[in-house]
Structure formats: structure tokens, C-alpha cells
Short mmCIF file of C-alpha atoms in Angstrom, two decimals:
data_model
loop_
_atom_site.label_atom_id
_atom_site.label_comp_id
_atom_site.label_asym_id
_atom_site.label_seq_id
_atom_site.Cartn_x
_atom_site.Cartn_y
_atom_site.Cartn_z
CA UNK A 91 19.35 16.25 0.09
CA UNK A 92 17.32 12.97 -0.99
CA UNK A 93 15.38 12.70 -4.06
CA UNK A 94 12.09 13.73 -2.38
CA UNK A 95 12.93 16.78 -1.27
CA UNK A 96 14.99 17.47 -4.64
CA UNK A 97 12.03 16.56 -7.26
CA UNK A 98 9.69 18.90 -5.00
CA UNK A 99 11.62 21.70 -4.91
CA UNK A 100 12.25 21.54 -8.93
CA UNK A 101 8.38 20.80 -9.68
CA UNK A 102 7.61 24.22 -6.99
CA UNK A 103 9.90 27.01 -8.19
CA UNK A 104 7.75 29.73 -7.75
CA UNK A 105 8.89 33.24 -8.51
CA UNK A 106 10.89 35.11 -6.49
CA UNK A 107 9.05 36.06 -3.70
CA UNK A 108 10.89 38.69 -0.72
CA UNK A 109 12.28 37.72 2.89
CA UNK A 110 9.61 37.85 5.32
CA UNK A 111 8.74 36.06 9.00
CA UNK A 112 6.21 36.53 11.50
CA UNK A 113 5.72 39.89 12.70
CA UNK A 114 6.14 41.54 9.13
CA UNK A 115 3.34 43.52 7.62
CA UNK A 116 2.97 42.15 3.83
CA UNK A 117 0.69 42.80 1.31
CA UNK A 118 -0.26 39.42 -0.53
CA UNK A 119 -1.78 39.88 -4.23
CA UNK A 120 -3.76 36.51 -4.47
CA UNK A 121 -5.38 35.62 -8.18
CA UNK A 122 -9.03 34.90 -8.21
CA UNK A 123 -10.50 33.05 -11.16
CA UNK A 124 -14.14 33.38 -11.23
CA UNK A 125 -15.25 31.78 -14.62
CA UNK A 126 -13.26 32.63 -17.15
CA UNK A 127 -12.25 36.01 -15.53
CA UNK A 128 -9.10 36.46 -13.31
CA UNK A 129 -8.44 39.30 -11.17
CA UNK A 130 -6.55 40.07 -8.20
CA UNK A 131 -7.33 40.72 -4.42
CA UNK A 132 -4.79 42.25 -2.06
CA UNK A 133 -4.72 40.68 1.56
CA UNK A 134 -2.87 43.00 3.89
CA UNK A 135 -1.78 42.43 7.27
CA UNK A 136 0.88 40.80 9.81
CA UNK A 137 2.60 37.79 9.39
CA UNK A 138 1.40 35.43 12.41
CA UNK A 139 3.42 32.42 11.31
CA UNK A 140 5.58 30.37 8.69
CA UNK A 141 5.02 26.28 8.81
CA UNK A 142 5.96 23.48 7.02
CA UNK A 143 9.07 22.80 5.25
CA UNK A 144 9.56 22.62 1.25
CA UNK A 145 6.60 22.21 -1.15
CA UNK A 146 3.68 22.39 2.10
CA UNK A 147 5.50 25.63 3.52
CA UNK A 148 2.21 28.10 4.51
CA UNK A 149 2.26 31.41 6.03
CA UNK A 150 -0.80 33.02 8.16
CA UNK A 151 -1.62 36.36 8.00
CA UNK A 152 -4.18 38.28 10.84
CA UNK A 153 -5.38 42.19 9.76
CA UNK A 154 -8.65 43.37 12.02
CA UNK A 155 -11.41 43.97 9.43
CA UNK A 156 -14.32 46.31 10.43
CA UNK A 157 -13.49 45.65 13.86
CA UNK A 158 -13.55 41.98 13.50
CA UNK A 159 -10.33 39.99 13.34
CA UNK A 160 -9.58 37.74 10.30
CA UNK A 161 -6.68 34.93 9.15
CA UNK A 162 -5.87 33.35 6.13
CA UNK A 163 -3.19 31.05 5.36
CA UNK A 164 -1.83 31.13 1.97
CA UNK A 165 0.37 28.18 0.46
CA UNK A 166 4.05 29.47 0.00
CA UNK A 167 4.42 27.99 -2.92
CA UNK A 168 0.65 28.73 -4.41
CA UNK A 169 0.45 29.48 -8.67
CA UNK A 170 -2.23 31.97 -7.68
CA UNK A 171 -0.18 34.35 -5.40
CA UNK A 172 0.79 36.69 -7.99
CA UNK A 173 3.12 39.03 -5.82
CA UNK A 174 4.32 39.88 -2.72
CA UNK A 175 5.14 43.12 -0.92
CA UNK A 176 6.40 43.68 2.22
CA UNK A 177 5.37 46.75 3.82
CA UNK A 178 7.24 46.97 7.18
CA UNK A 179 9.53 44.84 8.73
CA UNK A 180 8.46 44.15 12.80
CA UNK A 181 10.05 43.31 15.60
CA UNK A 182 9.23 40.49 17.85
CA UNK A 183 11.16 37.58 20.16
CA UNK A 184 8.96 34.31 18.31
CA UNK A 185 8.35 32.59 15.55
CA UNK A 186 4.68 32.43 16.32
CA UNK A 187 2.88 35.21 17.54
CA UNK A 188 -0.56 34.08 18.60
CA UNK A 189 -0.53 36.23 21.75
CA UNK A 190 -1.94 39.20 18.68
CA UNK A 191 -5.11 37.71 18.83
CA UNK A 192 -5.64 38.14 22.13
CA UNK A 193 -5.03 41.77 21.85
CA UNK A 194 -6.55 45.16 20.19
CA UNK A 195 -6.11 48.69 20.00
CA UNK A 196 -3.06 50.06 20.84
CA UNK A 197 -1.39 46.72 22.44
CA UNK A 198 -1.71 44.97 19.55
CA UNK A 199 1.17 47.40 17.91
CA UNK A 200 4.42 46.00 17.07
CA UNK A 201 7.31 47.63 16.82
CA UNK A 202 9.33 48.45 13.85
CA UNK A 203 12.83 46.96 12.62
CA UNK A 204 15.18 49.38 11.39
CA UNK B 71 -2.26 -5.12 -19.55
CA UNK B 72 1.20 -4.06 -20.09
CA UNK B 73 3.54 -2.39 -17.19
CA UNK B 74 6.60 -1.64 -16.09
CA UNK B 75 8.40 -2.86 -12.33
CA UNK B 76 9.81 0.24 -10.25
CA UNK B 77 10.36 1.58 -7.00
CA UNK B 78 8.53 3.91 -4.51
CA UNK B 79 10.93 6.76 -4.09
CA UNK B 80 8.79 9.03 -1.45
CA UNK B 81 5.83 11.56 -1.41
CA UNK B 82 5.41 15.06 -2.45
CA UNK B 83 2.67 17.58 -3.12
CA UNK B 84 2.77 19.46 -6.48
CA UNK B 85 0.17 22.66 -7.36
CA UNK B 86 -2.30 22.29 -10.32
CA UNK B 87 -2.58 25.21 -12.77
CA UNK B 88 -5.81 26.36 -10.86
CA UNK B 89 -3.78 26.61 -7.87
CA UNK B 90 -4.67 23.38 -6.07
CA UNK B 91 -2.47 21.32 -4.09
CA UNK B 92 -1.67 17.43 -5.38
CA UNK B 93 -0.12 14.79 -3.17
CA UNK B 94 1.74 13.06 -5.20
CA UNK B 95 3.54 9.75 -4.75
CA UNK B 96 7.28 9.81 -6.84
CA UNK B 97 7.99 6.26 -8.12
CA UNK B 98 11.21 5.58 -10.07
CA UNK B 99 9.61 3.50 -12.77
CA UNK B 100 11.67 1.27 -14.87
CA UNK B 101 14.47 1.31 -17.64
CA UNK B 102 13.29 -2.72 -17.58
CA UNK B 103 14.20 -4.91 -19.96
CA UNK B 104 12.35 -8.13 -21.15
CA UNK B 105 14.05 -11.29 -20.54
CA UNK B 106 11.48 -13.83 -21.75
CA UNK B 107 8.71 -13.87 -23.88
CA UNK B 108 6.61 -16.63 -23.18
CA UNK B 109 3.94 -18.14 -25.46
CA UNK B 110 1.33 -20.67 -25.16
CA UNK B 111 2.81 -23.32 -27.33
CA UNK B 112 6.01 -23.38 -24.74
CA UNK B 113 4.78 -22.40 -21.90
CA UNK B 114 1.01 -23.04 -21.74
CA UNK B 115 0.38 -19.65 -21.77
CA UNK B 116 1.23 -16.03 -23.14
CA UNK B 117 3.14 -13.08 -21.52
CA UNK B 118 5.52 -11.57 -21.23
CA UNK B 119 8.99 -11.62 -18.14
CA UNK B 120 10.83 -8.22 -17.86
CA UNK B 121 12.85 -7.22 -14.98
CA UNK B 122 14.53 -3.96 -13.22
CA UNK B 123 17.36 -2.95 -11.53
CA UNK B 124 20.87 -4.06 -12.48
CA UNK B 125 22.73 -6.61 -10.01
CA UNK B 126 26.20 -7.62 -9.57
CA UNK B 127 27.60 -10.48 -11.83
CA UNK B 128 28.77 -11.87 -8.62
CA UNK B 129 25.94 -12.27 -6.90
CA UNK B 130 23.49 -13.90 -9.43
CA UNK B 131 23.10 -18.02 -9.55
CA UNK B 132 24.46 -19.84 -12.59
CA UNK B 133 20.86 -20.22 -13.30
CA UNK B 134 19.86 -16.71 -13.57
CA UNK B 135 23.07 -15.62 -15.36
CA UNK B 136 22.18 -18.11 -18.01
CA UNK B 137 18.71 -16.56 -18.04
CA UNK B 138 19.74 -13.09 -18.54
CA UNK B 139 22.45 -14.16 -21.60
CA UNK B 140 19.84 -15.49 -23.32
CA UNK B 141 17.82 -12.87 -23.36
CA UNK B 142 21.07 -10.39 -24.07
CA UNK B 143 19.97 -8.36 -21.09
CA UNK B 144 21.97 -7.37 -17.82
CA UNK B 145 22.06 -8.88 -14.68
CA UNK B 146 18.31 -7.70 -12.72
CA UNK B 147 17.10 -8.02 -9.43
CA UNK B 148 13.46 -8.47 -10.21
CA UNK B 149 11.49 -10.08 -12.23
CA UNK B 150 7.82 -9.91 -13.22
CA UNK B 151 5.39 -11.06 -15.74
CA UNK B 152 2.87 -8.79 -17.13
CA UNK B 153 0.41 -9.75 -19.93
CA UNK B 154 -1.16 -8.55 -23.41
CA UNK B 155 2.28 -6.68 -24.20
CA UNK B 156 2.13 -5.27 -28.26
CA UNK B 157 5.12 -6.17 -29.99
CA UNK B 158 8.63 -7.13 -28.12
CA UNK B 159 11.71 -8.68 -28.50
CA UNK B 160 13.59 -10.54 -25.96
CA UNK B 161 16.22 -7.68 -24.50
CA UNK B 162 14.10 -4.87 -25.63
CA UNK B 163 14.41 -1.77 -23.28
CA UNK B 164 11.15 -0.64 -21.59
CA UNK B 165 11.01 3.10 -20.31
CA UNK B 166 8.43 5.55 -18.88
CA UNK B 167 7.12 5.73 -22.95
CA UNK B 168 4.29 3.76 -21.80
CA UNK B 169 2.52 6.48 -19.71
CA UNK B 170 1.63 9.57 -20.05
CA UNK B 171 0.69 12.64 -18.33
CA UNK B 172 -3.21 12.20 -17.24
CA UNK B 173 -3.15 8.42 -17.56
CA UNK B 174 -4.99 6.47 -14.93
CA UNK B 175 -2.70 3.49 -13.85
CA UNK B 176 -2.82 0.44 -11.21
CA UNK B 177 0.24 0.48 -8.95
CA UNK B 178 1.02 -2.84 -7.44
CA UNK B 179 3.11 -2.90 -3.92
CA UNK B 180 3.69 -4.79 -0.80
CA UNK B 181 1.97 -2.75 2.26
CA UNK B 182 3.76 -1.79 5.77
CA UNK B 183 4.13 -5.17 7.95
CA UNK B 184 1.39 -4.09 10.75
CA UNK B 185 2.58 -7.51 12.89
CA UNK B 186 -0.08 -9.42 14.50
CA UNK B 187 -2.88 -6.99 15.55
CA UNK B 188 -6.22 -6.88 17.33
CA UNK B 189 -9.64 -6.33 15.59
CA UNK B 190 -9.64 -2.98 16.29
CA UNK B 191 -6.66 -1.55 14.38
CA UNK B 192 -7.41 -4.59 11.78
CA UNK B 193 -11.16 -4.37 10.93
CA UNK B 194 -12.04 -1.33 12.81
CA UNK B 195 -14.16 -2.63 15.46
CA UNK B 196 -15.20 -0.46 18.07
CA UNK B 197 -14.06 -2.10 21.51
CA UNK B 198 -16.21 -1.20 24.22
CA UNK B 199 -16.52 2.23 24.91
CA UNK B 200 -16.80 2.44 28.07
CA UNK B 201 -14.05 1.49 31.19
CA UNK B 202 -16.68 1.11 33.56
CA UNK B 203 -19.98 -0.21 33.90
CA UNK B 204 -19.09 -3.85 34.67
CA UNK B 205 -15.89 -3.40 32.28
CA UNK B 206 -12.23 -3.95 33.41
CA UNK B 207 -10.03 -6.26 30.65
CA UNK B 208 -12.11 -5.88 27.43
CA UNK B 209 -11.76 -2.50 25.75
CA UNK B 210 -10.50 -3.41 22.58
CA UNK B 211 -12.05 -6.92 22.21
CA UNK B 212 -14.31 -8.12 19.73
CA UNK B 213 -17.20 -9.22 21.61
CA UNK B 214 -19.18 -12.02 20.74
CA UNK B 215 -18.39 -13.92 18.02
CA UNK B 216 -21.94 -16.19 17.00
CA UNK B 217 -24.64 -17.87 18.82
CA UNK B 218 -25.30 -20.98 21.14
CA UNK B 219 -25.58 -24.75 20.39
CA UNK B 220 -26.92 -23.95 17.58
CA UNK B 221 -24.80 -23.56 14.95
CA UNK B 222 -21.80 -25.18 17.42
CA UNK B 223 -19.35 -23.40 15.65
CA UNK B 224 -17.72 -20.04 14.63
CA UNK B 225 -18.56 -19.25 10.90
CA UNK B 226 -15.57 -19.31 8.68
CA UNK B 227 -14.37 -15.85 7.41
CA UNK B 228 -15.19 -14.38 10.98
CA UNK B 229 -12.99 -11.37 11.62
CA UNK B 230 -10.24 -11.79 14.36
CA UNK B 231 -6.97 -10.74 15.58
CA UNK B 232 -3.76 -11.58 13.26
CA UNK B 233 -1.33 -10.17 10.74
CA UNK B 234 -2.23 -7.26 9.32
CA UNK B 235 -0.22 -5.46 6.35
CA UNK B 236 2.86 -7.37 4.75
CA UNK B 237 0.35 -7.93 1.86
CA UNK B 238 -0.22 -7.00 -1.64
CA UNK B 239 -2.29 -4.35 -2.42
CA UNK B 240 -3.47 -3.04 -5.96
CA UNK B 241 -4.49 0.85 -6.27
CA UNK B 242 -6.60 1.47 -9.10
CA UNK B 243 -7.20 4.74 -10.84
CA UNK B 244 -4.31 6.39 -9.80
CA UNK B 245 -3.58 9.89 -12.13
CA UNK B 246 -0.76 10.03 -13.60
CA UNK B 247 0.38 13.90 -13.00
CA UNK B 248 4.18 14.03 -14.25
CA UNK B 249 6.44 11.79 -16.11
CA UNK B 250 10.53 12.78 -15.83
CA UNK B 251 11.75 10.77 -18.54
CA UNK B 252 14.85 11.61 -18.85
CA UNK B 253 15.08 10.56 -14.82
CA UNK B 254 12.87 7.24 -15.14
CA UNK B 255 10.56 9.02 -12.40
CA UNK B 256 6.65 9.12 -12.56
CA UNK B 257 4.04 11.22 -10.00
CA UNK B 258 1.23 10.04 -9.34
CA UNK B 259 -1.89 11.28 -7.92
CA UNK B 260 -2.29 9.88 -4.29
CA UNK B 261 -0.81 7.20 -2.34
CA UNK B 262 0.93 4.06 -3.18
CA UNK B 263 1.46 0.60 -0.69
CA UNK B 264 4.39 -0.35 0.94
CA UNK B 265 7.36 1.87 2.22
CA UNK B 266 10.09 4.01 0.30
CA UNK B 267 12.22 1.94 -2.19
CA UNK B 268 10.04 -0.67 -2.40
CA UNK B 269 9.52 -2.58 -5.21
CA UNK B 270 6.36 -1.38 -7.02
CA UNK B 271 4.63 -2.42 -10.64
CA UNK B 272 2.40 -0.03 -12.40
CA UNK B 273 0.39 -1.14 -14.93
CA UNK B 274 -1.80 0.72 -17.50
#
């Protein structure tokens, strides 16, 4: 490992967070400072994709709002996520599944991992 | 102002309290050690020499090795002159003490050797745009470059084709977001000239 990556990964240890890759269902608990209040918004839905490698790593998550899809990527290694749970673990062949948005209803299942 | 000579290790991004993301450019910044103090009765002028990085015995000049005995300091690779230093002795150590977290600091350093290039990559001219209309072998020249018989000649200063980069460059205002002291490493907020390990100076 070179210096580079070495300094960034000592000056990004966030907490613990759990195993999870594209086609997981997570709930993300994201911090949200408004002023001098914080408080904290959950962000549910599947895992789309993981990119980047070390202190850039994101992860893109897709849930269908009222009907109307929605993404957000979130910075791996982000002060403000305060947890992580994963809620089921899914099944799919790739490491990016951007065929989901192309699909609703009942085809845009995926299938459990047991 | 007073600085220190170091090296541009590589860059990284680091996250702010408030959850924002900082590129950050790591430079290994000094232990240096001064090896001449010069003053104006002597040398015409005042400031002050320190260098970095420790060299072979071997491989320095007579010259130099009698240099760096005089000063009681090790064998260095580089050597720079910075002025309006407070108080030091020849063979005093210099360390990352200088800065400090939220400082704003000039970083010195040699840019990426671009070759000769045109006027568009050099001065950002924009070529013709178009391929046709009348065009076939000018896309990316510069077009005309003054007028007729009168003046007779190009102005000097025009902007042409020719090396680009190779050059030194000063950044200015660059925060300082980190010090590692006990590693000689600083972070600094945004980019720095020149490629990894390359010889940098940062001043205050």
C-alpha cells in the first residue's frame, strides 16, 4: 500500500458500518443539521451500486416514492451517516443494477438471499 | 516569509465535521535543517539557506560536503533560501512547528512538462469550429495574428504555440487542513503543481 492510500484510510475510519452490495435493501440513517438542530432522516431502499475505491467510495440507493422513483448517493465514508441497517440481503448476477429503473410493479422484485 | 522545502506525496479527500468532502493534497514537508545564514554585511543581503532530504556521503562534491560541515548539518539534496526567518542558528532543525491547522500557505512547485503545444491546449483558444465551410487544415490554429502594413510586425507578447508546463508555479491561499507531525506530513486544501515526489516549498 503507498502512503496515499495509507494516510486516507487513517484520516476516514468511520464506524463500523455492515456488509452490503447492490441488490441489498438498507436502511441509511443520514444526520441533518438545520441551524443549530440535528436530527436524523432514514433513507430506505435497494442498493443500485458501490463506486470508487478508499476515501471517494459512494453507494446509490433507488426506493419508488409516491409512485415516483428516487436516488441518492451517499458518501461511504460520510461523518453524517449515523447508522446503517441492512434489511434484506438480495440476489442478483451484477454489480450494477440499472436495469431497476427501467422496471415497476411486480418486475422490479428481487429475490431474496438466504 | 519563512518556509520549509518538501515533497508532494499524492492526493486525497478528507470529510469536514459538517460532513463535507475536502480534496486534499498530502505533502511530506520538511525535517530541514539550515545550512547558512546569510546577512547583508557578507552577502549583500539577508536570508536564510536550509535544505531537505538526506544524501549519501558518497555522492556529494567536496564542495558541498564542506558546506554541510560547516553548518554541522547532514548531507541534503536540496537547497533553498527563504527570507525574514525569526531567530536561527546554523544546523538548527526545522519541522512542521511552523504551520498549523487552518493556516493559509503558498506552495511552490515545478508543474507537469506539457512539451511543445498549440494555442489551444496552451491559451485556450478556440480553433475553428467548424470542419467545413471552406475549412480543411486549420481546426486548432490561431487565426490571425495582427493587421497589414501597418504596424509590419507581430506585437511582442502575442500568444503562440510552445512549451507549456515544466514551469514554476506559486499557489496562494492554500488551507492548511491537517498537520502529522510526528510523520513530517501536511494536507492541504486543494491542489498543488508538479507530479508526486516532487520537490515542493511551502511558505507561510
Amino acid at each position: 500500500m503507498n502512503l496515499t492510500e495509507q494516510i486516507s484510510k487513517e484520516l476516514n475510519q468511520t464506524s463500523e458500518l455492515p456488509k452490503f452490495g447492490s441488490g441489498d435493501t438498507i436502511t441509511v440513517s443520514y444526520k441533518i443539521i438545520e441551524g443549530e438542530k440535528e436530527r436524523i432522516q432514514d433513507f430506505k431502499g435497494v442498493v443500485i451500486q458501490r463506486r470508487g475505491v478508499g476515501a471517494t467510495e459512494t453507494f446509490t440507493i433507488r426506493k419508488i416514492s409516491s409512485s415516483i422513483g428516487v436516488e441518492r448517493i451517499f458518501p461511504l465514508n460520510s461523518p453524517l451517516i449515523a447508522n446503517i441497517t441492512v434489511n434484506k440481503k438480495g440476489k442478483v448476477r451484477r454489480a450494477r443494477i440499472f436495469y431497476l429503473r427501467n422496471l415497476t410493479g411486480k418486475s422490479a422484485r428481487i429475490k431474496e438471499r438466504r | 516569509m519563512p518556509g520549509l522545502i518538501g515533497k508532494k506525496i499524492g492526493m486525497t479527500s478528507v470529510f469536514s465535521e459538517e460532513g463535507k468532502n475536502i480534496p486534499c493534497t498530502i505533502l511530506e514537508v520538511g525535517p530541514c535543517t539550515v545550512t547558512q545564514i546569510k546577512t547583508e554585511k557578507a552577502d549583500g543581503y539577508n536570508a536564510v539557506q536550509i535544505g531537505f532530504e538526506v544524501q549519501k556521503d558518497h555522492r556529494m562534491t567536496k564542495a558541498l560536503k564542506g558546506h554541510f560541515t560547516k553548518a554541522n548539518s547532514p548531507m541534503l539534496k536540496k537547497l533553498v533560501e527563504f527570507s525574514s526567518f525569526d531567530e536561527v542558528k546554523l544546523g538548527d532543525t526545522l519541522t512542521t512547528e511552523l504551520f498549523e491547522e487552518g493556516d493559509f500557505v503558498e506552495v511552490v512547485g515545478t508543474s507537469k512538462g506539457k512539451g511543445f503545444q498549440g494555442v489551444v491546449k496552451r491559451h485556450g483558444f478556440k480553433g475553428v469550429n467548424d470542419a467545413t465551410h471552406g475549412q480543411h487544415n486549420r481546426q486548432r490554429h490561431p487565426g490571425s495574428i495582427g493587421a497589414a502594413s501597418y504596424p509590419a510586425r507581430v506585437f511582442k507578447g502575442m500568444r503562440m504555440g510552445g512549451q507549456m508546463g515544466n514551469a514554476r508555479v506559486k499557489i496562494e491561499n492554500l488551507r492548511v487542513v491537517k498537520v502529522l507531525a510526528d510523520r513530517n506530513l501536511i494536507l492541504v486544501n486543494g491542489a498543488v503543481p508538479g507530479a508526486n515526489n516532487s520537490y515542493i516549498t511551502i511558505e507561510k
